[in-house]
mmCIF file of C-alpha atoms in Angstrom:
data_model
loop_
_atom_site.group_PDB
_atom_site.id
_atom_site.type_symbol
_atom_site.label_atom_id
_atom_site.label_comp_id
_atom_site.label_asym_id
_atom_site.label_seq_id
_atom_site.Cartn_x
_atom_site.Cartn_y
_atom_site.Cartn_z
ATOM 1 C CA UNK A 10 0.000 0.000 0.000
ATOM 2 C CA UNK A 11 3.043 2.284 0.608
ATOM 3 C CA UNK A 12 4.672 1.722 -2.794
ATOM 4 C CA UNK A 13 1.121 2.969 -4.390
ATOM 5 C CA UNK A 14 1.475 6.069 -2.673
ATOM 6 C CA UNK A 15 4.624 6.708 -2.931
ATOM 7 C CA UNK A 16 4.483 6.159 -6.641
ATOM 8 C CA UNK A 17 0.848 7.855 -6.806
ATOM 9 C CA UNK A 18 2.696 11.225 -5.150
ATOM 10 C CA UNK A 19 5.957 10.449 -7.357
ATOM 11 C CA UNK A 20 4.131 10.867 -10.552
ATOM 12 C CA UNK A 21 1.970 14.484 -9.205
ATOM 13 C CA UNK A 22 5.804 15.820 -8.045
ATOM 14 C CA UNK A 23 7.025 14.617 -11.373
ATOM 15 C CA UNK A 24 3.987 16.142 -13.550
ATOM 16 C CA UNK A 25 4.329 19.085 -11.279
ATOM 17 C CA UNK A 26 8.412 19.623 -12.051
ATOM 18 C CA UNK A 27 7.521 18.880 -15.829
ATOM 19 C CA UNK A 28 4.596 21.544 -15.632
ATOM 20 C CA UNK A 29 7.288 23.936 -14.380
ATOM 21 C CA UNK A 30 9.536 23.205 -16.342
ATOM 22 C CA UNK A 31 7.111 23.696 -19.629
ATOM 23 C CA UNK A 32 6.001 26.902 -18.054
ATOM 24 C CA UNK A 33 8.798 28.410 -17.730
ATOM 25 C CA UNK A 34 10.045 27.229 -21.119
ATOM 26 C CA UNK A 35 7.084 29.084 -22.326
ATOM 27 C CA UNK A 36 7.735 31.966 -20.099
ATOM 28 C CA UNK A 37 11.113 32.711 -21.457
ATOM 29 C CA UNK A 38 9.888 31.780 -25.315
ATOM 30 C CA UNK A 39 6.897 34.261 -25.418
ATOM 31 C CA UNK A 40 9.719 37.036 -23.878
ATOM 32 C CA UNK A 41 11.997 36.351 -26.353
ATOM 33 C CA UNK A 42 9.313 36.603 -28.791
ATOM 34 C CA UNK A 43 8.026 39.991 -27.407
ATOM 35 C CA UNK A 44 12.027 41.350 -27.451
ATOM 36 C CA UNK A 45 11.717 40.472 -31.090
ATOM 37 C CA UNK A 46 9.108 42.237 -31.904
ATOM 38 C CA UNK A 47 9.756 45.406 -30.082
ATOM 39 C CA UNK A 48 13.146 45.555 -31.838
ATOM 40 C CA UNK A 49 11.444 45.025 -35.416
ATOM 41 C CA UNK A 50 8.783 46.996 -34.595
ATOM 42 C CA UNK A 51 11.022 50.284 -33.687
ATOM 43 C CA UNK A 52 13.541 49.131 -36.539
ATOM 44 C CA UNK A 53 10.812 49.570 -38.925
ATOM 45 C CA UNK A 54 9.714 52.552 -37.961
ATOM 46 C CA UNK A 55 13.459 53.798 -38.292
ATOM 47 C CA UNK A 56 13.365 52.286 -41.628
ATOM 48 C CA UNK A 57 11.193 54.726 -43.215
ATOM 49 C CA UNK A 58 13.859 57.032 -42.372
ATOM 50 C CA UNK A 59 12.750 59.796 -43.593
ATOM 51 C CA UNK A 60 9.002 61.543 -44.063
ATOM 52 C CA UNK A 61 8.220 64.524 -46.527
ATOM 53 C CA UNK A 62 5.214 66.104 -45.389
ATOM 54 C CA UNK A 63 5.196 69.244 -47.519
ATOM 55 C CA UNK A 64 6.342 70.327 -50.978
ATOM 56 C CA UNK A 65 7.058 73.985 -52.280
ATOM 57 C CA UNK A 66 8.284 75.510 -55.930
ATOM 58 C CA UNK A 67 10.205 78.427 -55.706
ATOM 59 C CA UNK A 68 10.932 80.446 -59.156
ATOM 60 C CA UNK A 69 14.228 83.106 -58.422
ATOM 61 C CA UNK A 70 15.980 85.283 -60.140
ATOM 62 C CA UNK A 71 19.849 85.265 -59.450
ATOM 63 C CA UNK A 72 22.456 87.437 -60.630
ATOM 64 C CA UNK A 73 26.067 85.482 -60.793
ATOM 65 C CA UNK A 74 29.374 87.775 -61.175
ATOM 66 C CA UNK A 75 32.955 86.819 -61.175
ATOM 67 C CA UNK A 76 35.935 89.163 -61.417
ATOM 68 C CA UNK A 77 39.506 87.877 -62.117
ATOM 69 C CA UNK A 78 42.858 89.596 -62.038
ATOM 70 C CA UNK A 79 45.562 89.000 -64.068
ATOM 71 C CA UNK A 80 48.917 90.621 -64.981
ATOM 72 C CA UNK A 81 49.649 91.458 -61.795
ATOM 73 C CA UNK A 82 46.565 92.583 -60.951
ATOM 74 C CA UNK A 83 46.801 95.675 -63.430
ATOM 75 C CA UNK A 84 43.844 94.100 -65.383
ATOM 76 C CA UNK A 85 40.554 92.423 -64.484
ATOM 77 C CA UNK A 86 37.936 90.621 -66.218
ATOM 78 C CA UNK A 87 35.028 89.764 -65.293
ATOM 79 C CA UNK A 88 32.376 86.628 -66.285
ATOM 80 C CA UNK A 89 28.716 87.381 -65.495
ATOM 81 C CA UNK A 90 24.995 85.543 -65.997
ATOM 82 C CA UNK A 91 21.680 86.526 -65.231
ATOM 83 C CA UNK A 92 20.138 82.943 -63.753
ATOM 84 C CA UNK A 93 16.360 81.571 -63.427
ATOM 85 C CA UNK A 94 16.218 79.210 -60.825
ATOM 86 C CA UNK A 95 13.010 77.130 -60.738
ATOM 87 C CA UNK A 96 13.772 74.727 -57.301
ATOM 88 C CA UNK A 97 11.456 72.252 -56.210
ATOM 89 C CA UNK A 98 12.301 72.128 -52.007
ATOM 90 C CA UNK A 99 11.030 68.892 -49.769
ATOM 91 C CA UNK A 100 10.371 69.847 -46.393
ATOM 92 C CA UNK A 101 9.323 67.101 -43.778
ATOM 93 C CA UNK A 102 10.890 65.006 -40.649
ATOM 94 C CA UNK A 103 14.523 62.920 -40.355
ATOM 95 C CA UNK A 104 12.944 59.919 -38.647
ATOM 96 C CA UNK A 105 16.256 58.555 -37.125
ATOM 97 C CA UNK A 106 16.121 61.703 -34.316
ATOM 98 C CA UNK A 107 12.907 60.208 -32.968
ATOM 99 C CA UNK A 108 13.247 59.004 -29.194
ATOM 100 C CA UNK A 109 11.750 55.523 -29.162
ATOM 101 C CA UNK A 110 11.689 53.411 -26.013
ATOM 102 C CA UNK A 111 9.577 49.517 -26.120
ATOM 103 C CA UNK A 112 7.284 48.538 -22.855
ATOM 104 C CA UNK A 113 7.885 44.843 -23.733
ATOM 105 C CA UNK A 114 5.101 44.262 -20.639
ATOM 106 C CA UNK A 115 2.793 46.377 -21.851
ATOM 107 C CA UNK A 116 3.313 46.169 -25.585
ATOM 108 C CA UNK A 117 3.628 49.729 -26.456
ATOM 109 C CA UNK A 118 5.951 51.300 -27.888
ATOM 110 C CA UNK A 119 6.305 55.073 -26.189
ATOM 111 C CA UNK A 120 7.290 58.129 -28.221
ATOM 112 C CA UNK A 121 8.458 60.657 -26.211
ATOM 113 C CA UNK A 122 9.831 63.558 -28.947
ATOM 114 C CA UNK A 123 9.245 64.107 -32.101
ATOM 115 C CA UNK A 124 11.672 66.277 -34.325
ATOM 116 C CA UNK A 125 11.480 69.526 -36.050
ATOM 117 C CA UNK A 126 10.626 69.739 -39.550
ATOM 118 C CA UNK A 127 13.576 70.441 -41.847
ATOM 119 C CA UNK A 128 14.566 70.853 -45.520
ATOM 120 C CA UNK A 129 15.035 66.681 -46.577
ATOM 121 C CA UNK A 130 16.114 68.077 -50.547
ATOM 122 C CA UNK A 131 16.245 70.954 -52.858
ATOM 123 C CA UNK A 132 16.708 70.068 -56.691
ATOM 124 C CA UNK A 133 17.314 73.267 -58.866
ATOM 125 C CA UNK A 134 17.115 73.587 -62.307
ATOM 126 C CA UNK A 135 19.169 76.724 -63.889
ATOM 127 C CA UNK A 136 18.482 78.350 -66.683
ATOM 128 C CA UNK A 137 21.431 80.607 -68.011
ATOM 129 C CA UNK A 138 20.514 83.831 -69.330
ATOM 130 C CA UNK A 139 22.862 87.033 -70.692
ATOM 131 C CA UNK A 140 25.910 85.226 -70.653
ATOM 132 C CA UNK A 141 28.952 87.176 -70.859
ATOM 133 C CA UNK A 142 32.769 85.645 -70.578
ATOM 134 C CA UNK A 143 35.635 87.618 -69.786
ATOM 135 C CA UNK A 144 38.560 88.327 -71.788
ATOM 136 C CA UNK A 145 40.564 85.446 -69.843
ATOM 137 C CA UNK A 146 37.518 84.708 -66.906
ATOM 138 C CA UNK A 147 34.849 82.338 -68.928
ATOM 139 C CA UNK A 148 32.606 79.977 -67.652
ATOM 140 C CA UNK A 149 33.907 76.206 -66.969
ATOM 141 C CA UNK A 150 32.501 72.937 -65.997
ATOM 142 C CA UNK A 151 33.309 73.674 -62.501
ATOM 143 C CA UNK A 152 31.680 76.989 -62.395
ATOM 144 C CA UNK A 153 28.243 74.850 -63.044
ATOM 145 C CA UNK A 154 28.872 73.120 -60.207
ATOM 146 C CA UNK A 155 29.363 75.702 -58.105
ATOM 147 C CA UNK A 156 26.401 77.670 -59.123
ATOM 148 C CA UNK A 157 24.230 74.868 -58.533
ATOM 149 C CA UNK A 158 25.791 74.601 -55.102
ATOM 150 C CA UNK A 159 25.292 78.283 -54.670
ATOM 151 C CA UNK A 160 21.195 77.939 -56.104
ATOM 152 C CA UNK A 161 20.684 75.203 -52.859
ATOM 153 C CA UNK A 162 22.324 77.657 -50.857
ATOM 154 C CA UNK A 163 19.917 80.713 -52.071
ATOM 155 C CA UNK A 164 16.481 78.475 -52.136
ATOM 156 C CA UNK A 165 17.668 77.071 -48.501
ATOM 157 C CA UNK A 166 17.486 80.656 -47.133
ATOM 158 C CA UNK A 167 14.003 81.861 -48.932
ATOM 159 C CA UNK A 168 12.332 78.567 -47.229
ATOM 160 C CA UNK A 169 11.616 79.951 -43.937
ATOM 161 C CA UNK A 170 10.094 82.925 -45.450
ATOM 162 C CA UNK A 171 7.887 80.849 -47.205
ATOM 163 C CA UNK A 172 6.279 79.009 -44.777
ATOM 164 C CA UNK A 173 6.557 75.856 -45.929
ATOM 165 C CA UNK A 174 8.503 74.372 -42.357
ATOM 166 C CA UNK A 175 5.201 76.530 -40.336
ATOM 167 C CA UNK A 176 3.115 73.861 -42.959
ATOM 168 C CA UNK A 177 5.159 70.854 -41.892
ATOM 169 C CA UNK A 178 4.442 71.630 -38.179
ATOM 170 C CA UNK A 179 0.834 71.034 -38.620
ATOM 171 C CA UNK A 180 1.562 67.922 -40.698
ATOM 172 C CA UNK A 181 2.983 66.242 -38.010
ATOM 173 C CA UNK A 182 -0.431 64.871 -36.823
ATOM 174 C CA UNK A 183 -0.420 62.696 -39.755
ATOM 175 C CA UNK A 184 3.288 61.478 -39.363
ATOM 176 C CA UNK A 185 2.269 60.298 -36.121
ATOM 177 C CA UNK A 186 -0.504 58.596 -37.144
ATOM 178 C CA UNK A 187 1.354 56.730 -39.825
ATOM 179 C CA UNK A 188 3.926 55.571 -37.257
ATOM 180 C CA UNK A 189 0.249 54.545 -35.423
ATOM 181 C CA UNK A 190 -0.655 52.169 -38.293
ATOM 182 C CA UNK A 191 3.381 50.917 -37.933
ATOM 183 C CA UNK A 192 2.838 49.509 -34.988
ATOM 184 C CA UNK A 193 -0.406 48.537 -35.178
ATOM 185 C CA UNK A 194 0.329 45.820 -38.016
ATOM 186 C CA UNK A 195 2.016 43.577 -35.104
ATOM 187 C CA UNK A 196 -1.011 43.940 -32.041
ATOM 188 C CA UNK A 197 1.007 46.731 -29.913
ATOM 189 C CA UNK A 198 -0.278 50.380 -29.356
ATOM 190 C CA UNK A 199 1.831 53.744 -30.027
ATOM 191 C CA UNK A 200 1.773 55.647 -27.091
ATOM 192 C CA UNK A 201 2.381 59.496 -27.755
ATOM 193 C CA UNK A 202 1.113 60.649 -24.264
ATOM 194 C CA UNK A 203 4.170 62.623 -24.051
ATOM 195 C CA UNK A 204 3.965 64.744 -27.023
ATOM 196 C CA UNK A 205 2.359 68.579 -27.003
ATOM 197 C CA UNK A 206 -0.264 68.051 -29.318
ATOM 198 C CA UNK A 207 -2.718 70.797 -29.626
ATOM 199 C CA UNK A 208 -6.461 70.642 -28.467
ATOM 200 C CA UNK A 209 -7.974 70.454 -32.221
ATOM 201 C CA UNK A 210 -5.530 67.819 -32.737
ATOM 202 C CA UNK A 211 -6.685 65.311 -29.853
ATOM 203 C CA UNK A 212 -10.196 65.879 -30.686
ATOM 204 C CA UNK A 213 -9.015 64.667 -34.555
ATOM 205 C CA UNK A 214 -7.205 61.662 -32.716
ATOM 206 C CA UNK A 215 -9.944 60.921 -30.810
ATOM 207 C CA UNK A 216 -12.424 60.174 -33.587
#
């Protein structure tokens, strides 16, 4: 009769080790699943990189001179062009500056800052106009180059004038909602609790 127990409460200690065992098996598998998927879920956010929200065309008018010296500076000569610029300027959000932390318990991911909008590209397009080489100054393959630097440089400065970063700022609703969707696609929640968003903005969330 004592062997039957003893066997009887061998096999509940033995189911109850293997249940532990199995449990905690499956304890550390569904973490190390959950890890995973925080650190694809924030990788893929990072993927996109980076997010044009607005677009703006700019059409300027820029005058290019050059003077050079020569024979000991006793004569000069000077290159000159009337340009058209016609720019096409993205302005939107580097997504690599967002601060991104995973609440693996939870399943969130928390956003707690977003970035400022900035200029992401400016692509010019020159048109030459009233071209006149100097004597011994004419335009080269490198002055091109330089002009086109210089045609950035000039759009870069009329885009806060223009109010295209002001625009981007009220875009940002939508950035965050995209990032929303993001991490929606694997069951965990975006939360964004720490942000300043304005009051006709949560009322838009909220719907």
């Amino acid at each position: 009769m004592d062997s039957i127990v003893e066997a009887f409460l061998g096999l509940i200690l033995g189911a109850i080790i293997m249940y532990w065992v199995y449990s905690l098996f499956n304890k550390k598998k569904r973490r190390e699943l959950v890890e995973h998927q925080s650190t694809v879920i924030l990788e893929k956010i990072k993927s996109v990189c980076k997010l044009t929200t607005v677009e703006g065309e700019f059409a300027e008018i820029y005058t290019y001179e050059n003077t050079k010296e020569g024979f000991m500076s006793l004569l000069s000569s000077k290159k000159k062009a009337l340009i058209v610029i016609n720019a096409k300027a993205q302005v939107g959000y580097d997504l690599k500056k967002l601060e991104l932390q995973a609440d693996t318990e939870n399943k969130k991911v928390l956003l707690s800052k977003f970035p400022e909008p900035e200029v992401l590209s400016i692509e010019p397009d020159l048109q030459f106009y009233d071209i006149k080489n100097g004597f011994f100054n004419s335009f080269s393959p490198d002055d091109l180059t330089k002009l086109n630097a210089n045609a950035k440089e000039h759009i870069r400065t009329k885009i806060p004038e223009s109010g295209l970063l002001d625009s981007a700022k009220t875009e940002a609703l939508q950035a965050v909602l995209l990032m929303e969707k993001i991490v929606e696609t694997i069951g965990w929640k975006l939360d964004y609790s720490a942000l300043e968003i304005s009051n006709r903005d949560k009322q838009f969330l909220e719907q």
